[in-house]
PDB file of C-alpha atoms in Angstrom:
ATOM      1  CA  UNK A   1      -6.033 -26.829 -19.012  1.00  0.00           C
ATOM      2  CA  UNK A   2      -9.717 -27.235 -17.219  1.00  0.00           C
ATOM      3  CA  UNK A   3     -12.861 -24.796 -18.221  1.00  0.00           C
ATOM      4  CA  UNK A   4     -12.477 -23.710 -14.468  1.00  0.00           C
ATOM      5  CA  UNK A   5      -8.675 -22.681 -15.329  1.00  0.00           C
ATOM      6  CA  UNK A   6      -9.068 -21.339 -17.899  1.00  0.00           C
ATOM      7  CA  UNK A   7     -11.546 -18.795 -16.961  1.00  0.00           C
ATOM      8  CA  UNK A   8      -9.912 -17.997 -13.581  1.00  0.00           C
ATOM      9  CA  UNK A   9      -6.512 -17.281 -16.172  1.00  0.00           C
ATOM     10  CA  UNK A  10      -8.588 -15.125 -17.972  1.00  0.00           C
ATOM     11  CA  UNK A  11     -10.342 -13.143 -15.515  1.00  0.00           C
ATOM     12  CA  UNK A  12      -7.206 -12.086 -13.858  1.00  0.00           C
ATOM     13  CA  UNK A  13      -5.726 -11.135 -17.573  1.00  0.00           C
ATOM     14  CA  UNK A  14      -8.464  -9.124 -17.295  1.00  0.00           C
ATOM     15  CA  UNK A  15      -8.170  -7.974 -14.113  1.00  0.00           C
ATOM     16  CA  UNK A  16      -4.691  -6.956 -14.911  1.00  0.00           C
ATOM     17  CA  UNK A  17      -5.533  -5.150 -17.937  1.00  0.00           C
ATOM     18  CA  UNK A  18      -8.001  -2.698 -15.735  1.00  0.00           C
ATOM     19  CA  UNK A  19      -4.504  -1.999 -13.188  1.00  0.00           C
ATOM     20  CA  UNK A  20      -2.522  -1.065 -16.036  1.00  0.00           C
ATOM     21  CA  UNK A  21      -5.448   1.154 -17.453  1.00  0.00           C
ATOM     22  CA  UNK A  22      -6.183   2.301 -13.911  1.00  0.00           C
ATOM     23  CA  UNK A  23      -2.476   3.362 -13.897  1.00  0.00           C
ATOM     24  CA  UNK A  24      -2.480   6.249 -16.565  1.00  0.00           C
ATOM     25  CA  UNK A  25      -5.363   7.747 -15.052  1.00  0.00           C
ATOM     26  CA  UNK A  26      -3.804  11.067 -13.443  1.00  0.00           C
ATOM     27  CA  UNK A  27      -5.138  11.552  -9.650  1.00  0.00           C
ATOM     28  CA  UNK A  28      -7.094  15.030 -10.307  1.00  0.00           C
ATOM     29  CA  UNK A  29      -6.114  17.658  -8.528  1.00  0.00           C
ATOM     30  CA  UNK A  30      -9.438  17.781  -5.680  1.00  0.00           C
ATOM     31  CA  UNK A  31      -7.920  13.700  -4.928  1.00  0.00           C
ATOM     32  CA  UNK A  32      -4.711  15.306  -3.835  1.00  0.00           C
ATOM     33  CA  UNK A  33      -3.861  15.194  -0.928  1.00  0.00           C
ATOM     34  CA  UNK A  34      -0.415  15.221  -1.353  1.00  0.00           C
ATOM     35  CA  UNK A  35       2.419  18.057  -2.554  1.00  0.00           C
ATOM     36  CA  UNK A  36       6.327  17.226  -2.856  1.00  0.00           C
ATOM     37  CA  UNK A  37       6.491  18.304   0.538  1.00  0.00           C
ATOM     38  CA  UNK A  38       4.440  14.550   2.043  1.00  0.00           C
ATOM     39  CA  UNK A  39       7.591  12.311   2.872  1.00  0.00           C
ATOM     40  CA  UNK A  40       7.063   8.771   2.177  1.00  0.00           C
ATOM     41  CA  UNK A  41       9.901   5.836   3.199  1.00  0.00           C
ATOM     42  CA  UNK A  42       9.510   2.575   1.568  1.00  0.00           C
ATOM     43  CA  UNK A  43      12.107  -0.340   3.245  1.00  0.00           C
ATOM     44  CA  UNK A  44      13.713  -2.589   1.455  1.00  0.00           C
ATOM     45  CA  UNK A  45      13.613   0.031  -2.260  1.00  0.00           C
ATOM     46  CA  UNK A  46      16.466  -0.928  -3.909  1.00  0.00           C
ATOM     47  CA  UNK A  47      15.603  -3.442  -6.177  1.00  0.00           C
ATOM     48  CA  UNK A  48      12.311  -5.177  -7.329  1.00  0.00           C
ATOM     49  CA  UNK A  49       8.528  -3.716  -5.885  1.00  0.00           C
ATOM     50  CA  UNK A  50       9.863  -1.439  -3.378  1.00  0.00           C
ATOM     51  CA  UNK A  51      12.217   0.348  -5.872  1.00  0.00           C
ATOM     52  CA  UNK A  52       8.893   0.385  -8.309  1.00  0.00           C
ATOM     53  CA  UNK A  53       6.870   1.852  -5.550  1.00  0.00           C
ATOM     54  CA  UNK A  54       9.343   3.962  -4.940  1.00  0.00           C
ATOM     55  CA  UNK A  55       9.382   5.061  -8.649  1.00  0.00           C
ATOM     56  CA  UNK A  56       5.370   5.467  -8.097  1.00  0.00           C
ATOM     57  CA  UNK A  57       5.848   7.204  -5.325  1.00  0.00           C
ATOM     58  CA  UNK A  58       8.153  10.164  -6.673  1.00  0.00           C
ATOM     59  CA  UNK A  59       6.362  10.206  -9.743  1.00  0.00           C
ATOM     60  CA  UNK A  60       3.007  11.306  -8.458  1.00  0.00           C
ATOM     61  CA  UNK A  61       5.211  14.344  -7.017  1.00  0.00           C
ATOM     62  CA  UNK A  62       5.901  13.428  -3.526  1.00  0.00           C
ATOM     63  CA  UNK A  63       9.618  13.325  -1.857  1.00  0.00           C
ATOM     64  CA  UNK A  64      10.381   9.344  -1.433  1.00  0.00           C
ATOM     65  CA  UNK A  65      13.150   8.201   1.157  1.00  0.00           C
ATOM     66  CA  UNK A  66      14.537   5.051  -0.030  1.00  0.00           C
ATOM     67  CA  UNK A  67      15.704   2.558   2.609  1.00  0.00           C
ATOM     68  CA  UNK A  68      18.727  -0.113   1.393  1.00  0.00           C
ATOM     69  CA  UNK A  69      20.608  -2.049   4.257  1.00  0.00           C
ATOM     70  CA  UNK A  70      23.149  -2.110   1.809  1.00  0.00           C
ATOM     71  CA  UNK A  71      24.192   2.169   1.253  1.00  0.00           C
ATOM     72  CA  UNK A  72      26.066   1.647  -1.757  1.00  0.00           C
ATOM     73  CA  UNK A  73      23.633  -0.331  -3.655  1.00  0.00           C
ATOM     74  CA  UNK A  74      20.494   2.132  -2.306  1.00  0.00           C
ATOM     75  CA  UNK A  75      22.428   5.418  -3.307  1.00  0.00           C
ATOM     76  CA  UNK A  76      22.924   3.640  -7.137  1.00  0.00           C
ATOM     77  CA  UNK A  77      19.506   2.679  -6.915  1.00  0.00           C
ATOM     78  CA  UNK A  78      18.730   6.247  -6.278  1.00  0.00           C
ATOM     79  CA  UNK A  79      21.099   7.607  -9.254  1.00  0.00           C
ATOM     80  CA  UNK A  80      18.308   5.279 -11.650  1.00  0.00           C
ATOM     81  CA  UNK A  81      15.465   6.639 -10.322  1.00  0.00           C
ATOM     82  CA  UNK A  82      16.848  10.187 -10.005  1.00  0.00           C
ATOM     83  CA  UNK A  83      17.219  10.092 -13.625  1.00  0.00           C
ATOM     84  CA  UNK A  84      13.304  10.434 -14.323  1.00  0.00           C
ATOM     85  CA  UNK A  85      13.570  13.763 -12.595  1.00  0.00           C
ATOM     86  CA  UNK A  86      11.566  12.951  -9.370  1.00  0.00           C
ATOM     87  CA  UNK A  87      12.663  13.867  -5.737  1.00  0.00           C
ATOM     88  CA  UNK A  88      14.463  10.884  -3.722  1.00  0.00           C
ATOM     89  CA  UNK A  89      16.496  10.868  -0.926  1.00  0.00           C
ATOM     90  CA  UNK A  90      18.214   7.189   0.591  1.00  0.00           C
ATOM     91  CA  UNK A  91      19.417   6.048   3.960  1.00  0.00           C
ATOM     92  CA  UNK A  92      20.837   2.925   5.511  1.00  0.00           C
ATOM     93  CA  UNK A  93      18.313   1.123   6.619  1.00  0.00           C
ATOM     94  CA  UNK A  94      18.651  -2.770   8.546  1.00  0.00           C
ATOM     95  CA  UNK A  95      14.941  -3.814   9.838  1.00  0.00           C
ATOM     96  CA  UNK A  96      16.258  -6.280  12.462  1.00  0.00           C
ATOM     97  CA  UNK A  97      19.407  -3.311  14.049  1.00  0.00           C
ATOM     98  CA  UNK A  98      18.117  -1.821  16.617  1.00  0.00           C
ATOM     99  CA  UNK A  99      20.925   1.000  16.295  1.00  0.00           C
ATOM    100  CA  UNK A 100      20.208   1.064  12.141  1.00  0.00           C
ATOM    101  CA  UNK A 101      16.321   2.213  13.243  1.00  0.00           C
ATOM    102  CA  UNK A 102      17.184   4.694  16.006  1.00  0.00           C
ATOM    103  CA  UNK A 103      19.838   6.443  13.764  1.00  0.00           C
ATOM    104  CA  UNK A 104      17.159   6.226  10.728  1.00  0.00           C
ATOM    105  CA  UNK A 105      14.495   7.879  12.787  1.00  0.00           C
ATOM    106  CA  UNK A 106      16.806  10.728  14.473  1.00  0.00           C
ATOM    107  CA  UNK A 107      18.011  11.111  10.579  1.00  0.00           C
ATOM    108  CA  UNK A 108      14.078  11.938   9.621  1.00  0.00           C
ATOM    109  CA  UNK A 109      13.592  13.922  12.855  1.00  0.00           C
ATOM    110  CA  UNK A 110      16.978  16.226  11.649  1.00  0.00           C
ATOM    111  CA  UNK A 111      16.385  16.408   8.308  1.00  0.00           C
ATOM    112  CA  UNK A 112      12.393  16.280   7.266  1.00  0.00           C
ATOM    113  CA  UNK A 113      10.463  16.450  10.815  1.00  0.00           C
ATOM    114  CA  UNK A 114       8.867  13.307  10.262  1.00  0.00           C
ATOM    115  CA  UNK A 115       6.942  11.322   7.148  1.00  0.00           C
ATOM    116  CA  UNK A 116       3.958  10.742   6.384  1.00  0.00           C
ATOM    117  CA  UNK A 117       3.348   7.562   4.973  1.00  0.00           C
ATOM    118  CA  UNK A 118       5.570   3.996   5.237  1.00  0.00           C
ATOM    119  CA  UNK A 119       5.960   1.117   2.797  1.00  0.00           C
ATOM    120  CA  UNK A 120       6.802  -2.016   4.703  1.00  0.00           C
ATOM    121  CA  UNK A 121       8.186  -3.786   1.302  1.00  0.00           C
ATOM    122  CA  UNK A 122      11.494  -5.167   2.666  1.00  0.00           C
ATOM    123  CA  UNK A 123      11.257  -9.057   2.967  1.00  0.00           C
ATOM    124  CA  UNK A 124      13.083 -12.234   1.912  1.00  0.00           C
ATOM    125  CA  UNK A 125      11.864 -15.718   1.065  1.00  0.00           C
ATOM    126  CA  UNK A 126      14.687 -18.698  -0.221  1.00  0.00           C
ATOM    127  CA  UNK A 127      12.012 -21.503  -1.348  1.00  0.00           C
ATOM    128  CA  UNK A 128      11.964 -20.750  -5.022  1.00  0.00           C
ATOM    129  CA  UNK A 129       9.135 -23.377  -7.333  1.00  0.00           C
ATOM    130  CA  UNK A 130       8.023 -25.969  -5.437  1.00  0.00           C
ATOM    131  CA  UNK A 131      10.675 -26.100  -2.718  1.00  0.00           C
ATOM    132  CA  UNK A 132       9.386 -26.357   0.672  1.00  0.00           C
ATOM    133  CA  UNK A 133      12.858 -25.502   2.800  1.00  0.00           C
ATOM    134  CA  UNK A 134      12.173 -24.357   6.622  1.00  0.00           C
ATOM    135  CA  UNK A 135      16.194 -24.285   6.554  1.00  0.00           C
ATOM    136  CA  UNK A 136      16.063 -20.490   6.624  1.00  0.00           C
ATOM    137  CA  UNK A 137      12.955 -19.834   9.010  1.00  0.00           C
ATOM    138  CA  UNK A 138      13.806 -18.121  11.355  1.00  0.00           C
ATOM    139  CA  UNK A 139      15.378 -15.580   9.368  1.00  0.00           C
ATOM    140  CA  UNK A 140      12.390 -15.331   7.051  1.00  0.00           C
ATOM    141  CA  UNK A 141      10.262 -14.781   9.924  1.00  0.00           C
ATOM    142  CA  UNK A 142      12.699 -12.726  11.710  1.00  0.00           C
ATOM    143  CA  UNK A 143      12.815 -10.390   8.426  1.00  0.00           C
ATOM    144  CA  UNK A 144       9.402 -10.425   7.432  1.00  0.00           C
ATOM    145  CA  UNK A 145       7.794  -9.842  10.454  1.00  0.00           C
ATOM    146  CA  UNK A 146       9.923  -9.009  13.425  1.00  0.00           C
ATOM    147  CA  UNK A 147      11.226  -6.328  10.769  1.00  0.00           C
ATOM    148  CA  UNK A 148       7.807  -5.423   9.798  1.00  0.00           C
ATOM    149  CA  UNK A 149       6.692  -4.519  13.293  1.00  0.00           C
ATOM    150  CA  UNK A 150      10.628  -2.753  14.753  1.00  0.00           C
ATOM    151  CA  UNK A 151       9.157  -0.329  11.924  1.00  0.00           C
ATOM    152  CA  UNK A 152       6.049   0.722  12.142  1.00  0.00           C
ATOM    153  CA  UNK A 153       6.888   1.203  16.378  1.00  0.00           C
ATOM    154  CA  UNK A 154       9.696   3.046  15.116  1.00  0.00           C
ATOM    155  CA  UNK A 155       8.017   5.183  13.223  1.00  0.00           C
ATOM    156  CA  UNK A 156       4.244   5.394  14.291  1.00  0.00           C
ATOM    157  CA  UNK A 157       6.676   8.700  16.470  1.00  0.00           C
ATOM    158  CA  UNK A 158       7.464  10.360  13.347  1.00  0.00           C
ATOM    159  CA  UNK A 159       4.538  10.166  11.495  1.00  0.00           C
ATOM    160  CA  UNK A 160       3.402  13.820  11.260  1.00  0.00           C
ATOM    161  CA  UNK A 161      -0.342  15.199  11.852  1.00  0.00           C
ATOM    162  CA  UNK A 162      -2.316  16.083   9.059  1.00  0.00           C
ATOM    163  CA  UNK A 163      -5.729  16.305   7.577  1.00  0.00           C
ATOM    164  CA  UNK A 164      -5.853  13.261   5.663  1.00  0.00           C
ATOM    165  CA  UNK A 165      -4.188  11.163   8.069  1.00  0.00           C
ATOM    166  CA  UNK A 166      -0.867   9.242   7.509  1.00  0.00           C
ATOM    167  CA  UNK A 167      -0.959   6.379   5.748  1.00  0.00           C
ATOM    168  CA  UNK A 168       1.690   2.603   6.753  1.00  0.00           C
ATOM    169  CA  UNK A 169       1.388  -0.251   3.949  1.00  0.00           C
ATOM    170  CA  UNK A 170       2.621  -3.658   4.505  1.00  0.00           C
ATOM    171  CA  UNK A 171       3.482  -5.516   2.020  1.00  0.00           C
ATOM    172  CA  UNK A 172       1.842  -9.193   2.133  1.00  0.00           C
ATOM    173  CA  UNK A 173       0.811 -12.582   0.802  1.00  0.00           C
ATOM    174  CA  UNK A 174      -2.109 -14.443  -0.096  1.00  0.00           C
ATOM    175  CA  UNK A 175       0.032 -17.074   1.666  1.00  0.00           C
ATOM    176  CA  UNK A 176      -0.399 -15.731   4.779  1.00  0.00           C
ATOM    177  CA  UNK A 177      -3.803 -15.788   4.851  1.00  0.00           C
ATOM    178  CA  UNK A 178      -5.817 -17.545   7.536  1.00  0.00           C
ATOM    179  CA  UNK A 179      -8.487 -19.099   6.411  1.00  0.00           C
ATOM    180  CA  UNK A 180      -7.394 -19.131   2.999  1.00  0.00           C
ATOM    181  CA  UNK A 181      -8.471 -22.561   1.480  1.00  0.00           C
ATOM    182  CA  UNK A 182      -5.604 -24.440   0.309  1.00  0.00           C
ATOM    183  CA  UNK A 183      -2.536 -22.708   2.602  1.00  0.00           C
ATOM    184  CA  UNK A 184      -4.128 -22.315   5.693  1.00  0.00           C
ATOM    185  CA  UNK A 185      -3.244 -23.379   9.926  1.00  0.00           C
ATOM    186  CA  UNK A 186      -5.522 -26.500  10.592  1.00  0.00           C
ATOM    187  CA  UNK A 187      -5.821 -25.283  14.252  1.00  0.00           C
ATOM    188  CA  UNK A 188      -9.272 -24.283  14.260  1.00  0.00           C
ATOM    189  CA  UNK A 189      -8.962 -22.631  17.490  1.00  0.00           C
ATOM    190  CA  UNK A 190      -6.192 -20.777  16.621  1.00  0.00           C
ATOM    191  CA  UNK A 191      -7.485 -19.734  13.566  1.00  0.00           C
ATOM    192  CA  UNK A 192     -10.274 -18.865  15.459  1.00  0.00           C
ATOM    193  CA  UNK A 193      -8.496 -16.268  18.360  1.00  0.00           C
ATOM    194  CA  UNK A 194      -6.026 -14.922  15.444  1.00  0.00           C
ATOM    195  CA  UNK A 195      -8.841 -14.155  13.498  1.00  0.00           C
ATOM    196  CA  UNK A 196     -11.467 -13.210  16.713  1.00  0.00           C
ATOM    197  CA  UNK A 197      -9.941  -9.390  16.978  1.00  0.00           C
ATOM    198  CA  UNK A 198     -11.566  -9.653  20.939  1.00  0.00           C
ATOM    199  CA  UNK A 199      -8.635 -12.423  21.376  1.00  0.00           C
ATOM    200  CA  UNK A 200      -6.235 -11.038  18.772  1.00  0.00           C
ATOM    201  CA  UNK A 201      -3.116  -9.306  20.764  1.00  0.00           C
ATOM    202  CA  UNK A 202       0.822  -8.785  19.732  1.00  0.00           C
ATOM    203  CA  UNK A 203       1.711 -12.157  22.229  1.00  0.00           C
ATOM    204  CA  UNK A 204      -0.682 -14.059  20.213  1.00  0.00           C
ATOM    205  CA  UNK A 205       1.034 -13.216  17.501  1.00  0.00           C
ATOM    206  CA  UNK A 206       4.497 -13.805  18.781  1.00  0.00           C
ATOM    207  CA  UNK A 207       3.676 -16.694  20.674  1.00  0.00           C
ATOM    208  CA  UNK A 208       2.064 -18.626  17.564  1.00  0.00           C
ATOM    209  CA  UNK A 209       5.460 -17.840  15.909  1.00  0.00           C
ATOM    210  CA  UNK A 210       7.393 -19.019  18.493  1.00  0.00           C
ATOM    211  CA  UNK A 211       5.680 -22.234  18.461  1.00  0.00           C
ATOM    212  CA  UNK A 212       6.389 -22.498  14.142  1.00  0.00           C
ATOM    213  CA  UNK A 213      10.000 -21.537  15.228  1.00  0.00           C
ATOM    214  CA  UNK A 214      10.105 -24.263  17.707  1.00  0.00           C
ATOM    215  CA  UNK A 215       8.817 -27.252  16.041  1.00  0.00           C
ATOM    216  CA  UNK A 216      11.009 -25.827  13.291  1.00  0.00           C
ATOM    217  CA  UNK A 217      13.692 -26.413  15.342  1.00  0.00           C
ATOM    218  CA  UNK A 218      12.360 -30.128  16.534  1.00  0.00           C
ATOM    219  CA  UNK A 219      12.250 -31.155  13.133  1.00  0.00           C
ATOM    220  CA  UNK A 220       8.317 -31.807  14.311  1.00  0.00           C
ATOM    221  CA  UNK A 221       6.562 -28.951  11.900  1.00  0.00           C
ATOM    222  CA  UNK A 222       5.658 -31.021   9.150  1.00  0.00           C
ATOM    223  CA  UNK A 223       3.052 -32.861  11.712  1.00  0.00           C
ATOM    224  CA  UNK A 224       1.836 -29.438  13.476  1.00  0.00           C
ATOM    225  CA  UNK A 225      -0.726 -28.221  10.979  1.00  0.00           C
ATOM    226  CA  UNK A 226       1.602 -25.607   9.301  1.00  0.00           C
ATOM    227  CA  UNK A 227       0.389 -24.068   5.585  1.00  0.00           C
ATOM    228  CA  UNK A 228       2.352 -26.271   3.520  1.00  0.00           C
ATOM    229  CA  UNK A 229       2.971 -24.082   0.894  1.00  0.00           C
ATOM    230  CA  UNK A 230       6.084 -21.737   1.675  1.00  0.00           C
ATOM    231  CA  UNK A 231       5.785 -22.693   5.710  1.00  0.00           C
ATOM    232  CA  UNK A 232       7.732 -19.943   6.775  1.00  0.00           C
ATOM    233  CA  UNK A 233       7.161 -17.704   4.693  1.00  0.00           C
ATOM    234  CA  UNK A 234       3.272 -18.055   4.978  1.00  0.00           C
ATOM    235  CA  UNK A 235       3.553 -18.018   8.697  1.00  0.00           C
ATOM    236  CA  UNK A 236       6.099 -14.975   8.507  1.00  0.00           C
ATOM    237  CA  UNK A 237       3.440 -12.945   5.866  1.00  0.00           C
ATOM    238  CA  UNK A 238       0.254 -14.041   8.535  1.00  0.00           C
ATOM    239  CA  UNK A 239       2.121 -12.432  11.588  1.00  0.00           C
ATOM    240  CA  UNK A 240       2.421  -9.371   8.829  1.00  0.00           C
ATOM    241  CA  UNK A 241      -1.865  -9.528   8.283  1.00  0.00           C
ATOM    242  CA  UNK A 242      -2.597 -10.209  11.617  1.00  0.00           C
ATOM    243  CA  UNK A 243      -0.692  -7.412  13.022  1.00  0.00           C
ATOM    244  CA  UNK A 244      -1.705  -5.072  11.037  1.00  0.00           C
ATOM    245  CA  UNK A 245      -5.428  -5.947  12.061  1.00  0.00           C
ATOM    246  CA  UNK A 246      -4.478  -5.370  15.541  1.00  0.00           C
ATOM    247  CA  UNK A 247      -2.196  -2.180  14.803  1.00  0.00           C
ATOM    248  CA  UNK A 248      -5.167  -0.891  12.871  1.00  0.00           C
ATOM    249  CA  UNK A 249      -7.564  -1.590  16.034  1.00  0.00           C
ATOM    250  CA  UNK A 250      -4.731   0.696  17.962  1.00  0.00           C
ATOM    251  CA  UNK A 251      -5.290   3.234  15.822  1.00  0.00           C
ATOM    252  CA  UNK A 252      -8.707   3.426  14.690  1.00  0.00           C
ATOM    253  CA  UNK A 253      -9.396   6.309  18.201  1.00  0.00           C
ATOM    254  CA  UNK A 254      -7.183   8.812  17.776  1.00  0.00           C
ATOM    255  CA  UNK A 255      -8.797  12.163  17.032  1.00  0.00           C
ATOM    256  CA  UNK A 256      -8.896  13.984  13.592  1.00  0.00           C
ATOM    257  CA  UNK A 257      -5.907  15.300  12.376  1.00  0.00           C
ATOM    258  CA  UNK A 258      -3.728  12.322  14.356  1.00  0.00           C
ATOM    259  CA  UNK A 259      -5.522   8.886  12.400  1.00  0.00           C
ATOM    260  CA  UNK A 260      -3.184   6.384  11.196  1.00  0.00           C
ATOM    261  CA  UNK A 261      -4.494   4.190   8.618  1.00  0.00           C
ATOM    262  CA  UNK A 262      -3.043   0.798   8.474  1.00  0.00           C
ATOM    263  CA  UNK A 263      -3.622  -1.583   5.623  1.00  0.00           C
ATOM    264  CA  UNK A 264      -1.402  -4.746   3.749  1.00  0.00           C
ATOM    265  CA  UNK A 265      -1.624  -6.258   0.211  1.00  0.00           C
ATOM    266  CA  UNK A 266      -0.824  -9.163  -1.359  1.00  0.00           C
ATOM    267  CA  UNK A 267       1.640  -7.734  -4.607  1.00  0.00           C
ATOM    268  CA  UNK A 268       1.135 -11.295  -6.937  1.00  0.00           C
ATOM    269  CA  UNK A 269       3.477 -13.695  -7.863  1.00  0.00           C
ATOM    270  CA  UNK A 270       5.996 -11.556  -9.334  1.00  0.00           C
ATOM    271  CA  UNK A 271       8.965 -11.272 -12.009  1.00  0.00           C
ATOM    272  CA  UNK A 272      11.429 -10.188  -9.452  1.00  0.00           C
ATOM    273  CA  UNK A 273      14.633 -11.727  -7.669  1.00  0.00           C
ATOM    274  CA  UNK A 274      12.576 -13.037  -4.830  1.00  0.00           C
ATOM    275  CA  UNK A 275      10.444 -15.391  -7.093  1.00  0.00           C
ATOM    276  CA  UNK A 276      13.961 -16.749  -9.477  1.00  0.00           C
ATOM    277  CA  UNK A 277      12.104 -14.048 -12.526  1.00  0.00           C
ATOM    278  CA  UNK A 278       9.781 -16.637 -12.710  1.00  0.00           C
ATOM    279  CA  UNK A 279       6.560 -14.359 -11.325  1.00  0.00           C
ATOM    280  CA  UNK A 280       3.769 -13.741 -13.533  1.00  0.00           C
ATOM    281  CA  UNK A 281       3.202 -10.119 -12.910  1.00  0.00           C
ATOM    282  CA  UNK A 282       5.306  -7.284 -13.770  1.00  0.00           C
ATOM    283  CA  UNK A 283       7.165  -4.748 -10.503  1.00  0.00           C
ATOM    284  CA  UNK A 284       4.681  -2.061 -12.208  1.00  0.00           C
ATOM    285  CA  UNK A 285       1.706  -3.750 -11.791  1.00  0.00           C
ATOM    286  CA  UNK A 286       2.728  -5.792  -8.281  1.00  0.00           C
ATOM    287  CA  UNK A 287       2.993  -2.030  -6.972  1.00  0.00           C
ATOM    288  CA  UNK A 288       0.571  -0.500  -8.336  1.00  0.00           C
ATOM    289  CA  UNK A 289      -2.542  -2.044  -4.865  1.00  0.00           C
ATOM    290  CA  UNK A 290       0.285  -0.381  -2.795  1.00  0.00           C
ATOM    291  CA  UNK A 291       0.753   2.920  -4.191  1.00  0.00           C
ATOM    292  CA  UNK A 292      -3.227   3.246  -4.691  1.00  0.00           C
ATOM    293  CA  UNK A 293      -3.602   2.403  -0.294  1.00  0.00           C
ATOM    294  CA  UNK A 294      -0.895   4.771   0.237  1.00  0.00           C
ATOM    295  CA  UNK A 295      -2.665   7.781  -1.834  1.00  0.00           C
ATOM    296  CA  UNK A 296      -6.398   6.555  -1.181  1.00  0.00           C
ATOM    297  CA  UNK A 297      -7.872  10.103  -0.989  1.00  0.00           C
ATOM    298  CA  UNK A 298     -11.743   9.499  -0.463  1.00  0.00           C
ATOM    299  CA  UNK A 299     -11.949   6.213   1.496  1.00  0.00           C
ATOM    300  CA  UNK A 300     -11.328   5.519   5.846  1.00  0.00           C
ATOM    301  CA  UNK A 301      -9.905   2.033   5.313  1.00  0.00           C
ATOM    302  CA  UNK A 302      -7.911   0.410   7.290  1.00  0.00           C
ATOM    303  CA  UNK A 303      -7.389  -2.843   8.951  1.00  0.00           C
ATOM    304  CA  UNK A 304      -7.986  -4.145   5.288  1.00  0.00           C
ATOM    305  CA  UNK A 305      -6.059  -6.828   3.154  1.00  0.00           C
ATOM    306  CA  UNK A 306      -6.536  -5.789  -0.801  1.00  0.00           C
ATOM    307  CA  UNK A 307      -5.065  -7.604  -3.990  1.00  0.00           C
ATOM    308  CA  UNK A 308      -5.634  -6.065  -7.293  1.00  0.00           C
ATOM    309  CA  UNK A 309      -6.960  -3.134  -5.582  1.00  0.00           C
ATOM    310  CA  UNK A 310      -9.742  -5.565  -4.364  1.00  0.00           C
ATOM    311  CA  UNK A 311     -10.273  -6.112  -0.489  1.00  0.00           C
ATOM    312  CA  UNK A 312     -10.273  -9.809   0.474  1.00  0.00           C
ATOM    313  CA  UNK A 313     -10.887 -11.711   3.927  1.00  0.00           C
ATOM    314  CA  UNK A 314      -7.776 -12.823   5.654  1.00  0.00           C
TER     315      UNK A 314
END
């Protein structure tokens, strides 16, 4: 291993140790804006990072609603979590099914009146190791981007007004960074439009995603200047990152008490089923930044991208 790689590895390991230590430090009473009446929804929480985010949030004293496409799997996951003595609920939710989302929203209204935190964790990836197939590109984009967007639009109207403000956290990836050195869109003009809040729009994001999917269908995507690592997953998370910034802009002018802060973060290469258990980060550490963003009490942060509790450029 080269000296630079060795130093990078040492820095990353040191940072992971710092995060592990931070997770053991309890919040002081003046930091805790939440209580057991605070309701957090975590999508795709029946396993992996979502399961761990749900566990940690409940461990901090919130009421957590675990959602799963397969309700029986979700129920089993909830049983495992309830053994810790914390407050959980469970409901079926398919983020690509409008009827499923509508049923979930109505259930939320009737049982809880609304929610305080939404963690969009549900997502898919079909490439492992050095694979870069786009065979399931549409399924990846539909789940990771359109599914996340569906949930944001459906849940914003039922997010409770509060002095602390409601929170949305999108689980994303560094692979979707617009200006990353190794895995970015090569079209500089498109990158600029997606980066600039004055030109960024939902129509532009959707058009970018549609263009990629059309090139996949035409088998011309390899010459289209798209990211070359986990291409479909990278494009889907690029769209999530861009949409996070757009929604933050749209929500920024809300009056105090009705504000909603929305951010996204990269959990890293996590040892879960999605990576074929090949990751180098535990779900416990991977969940930390998402939980931290959901519970921030002393900073009004919105429209940002984080990794390991640190803001990084989109």
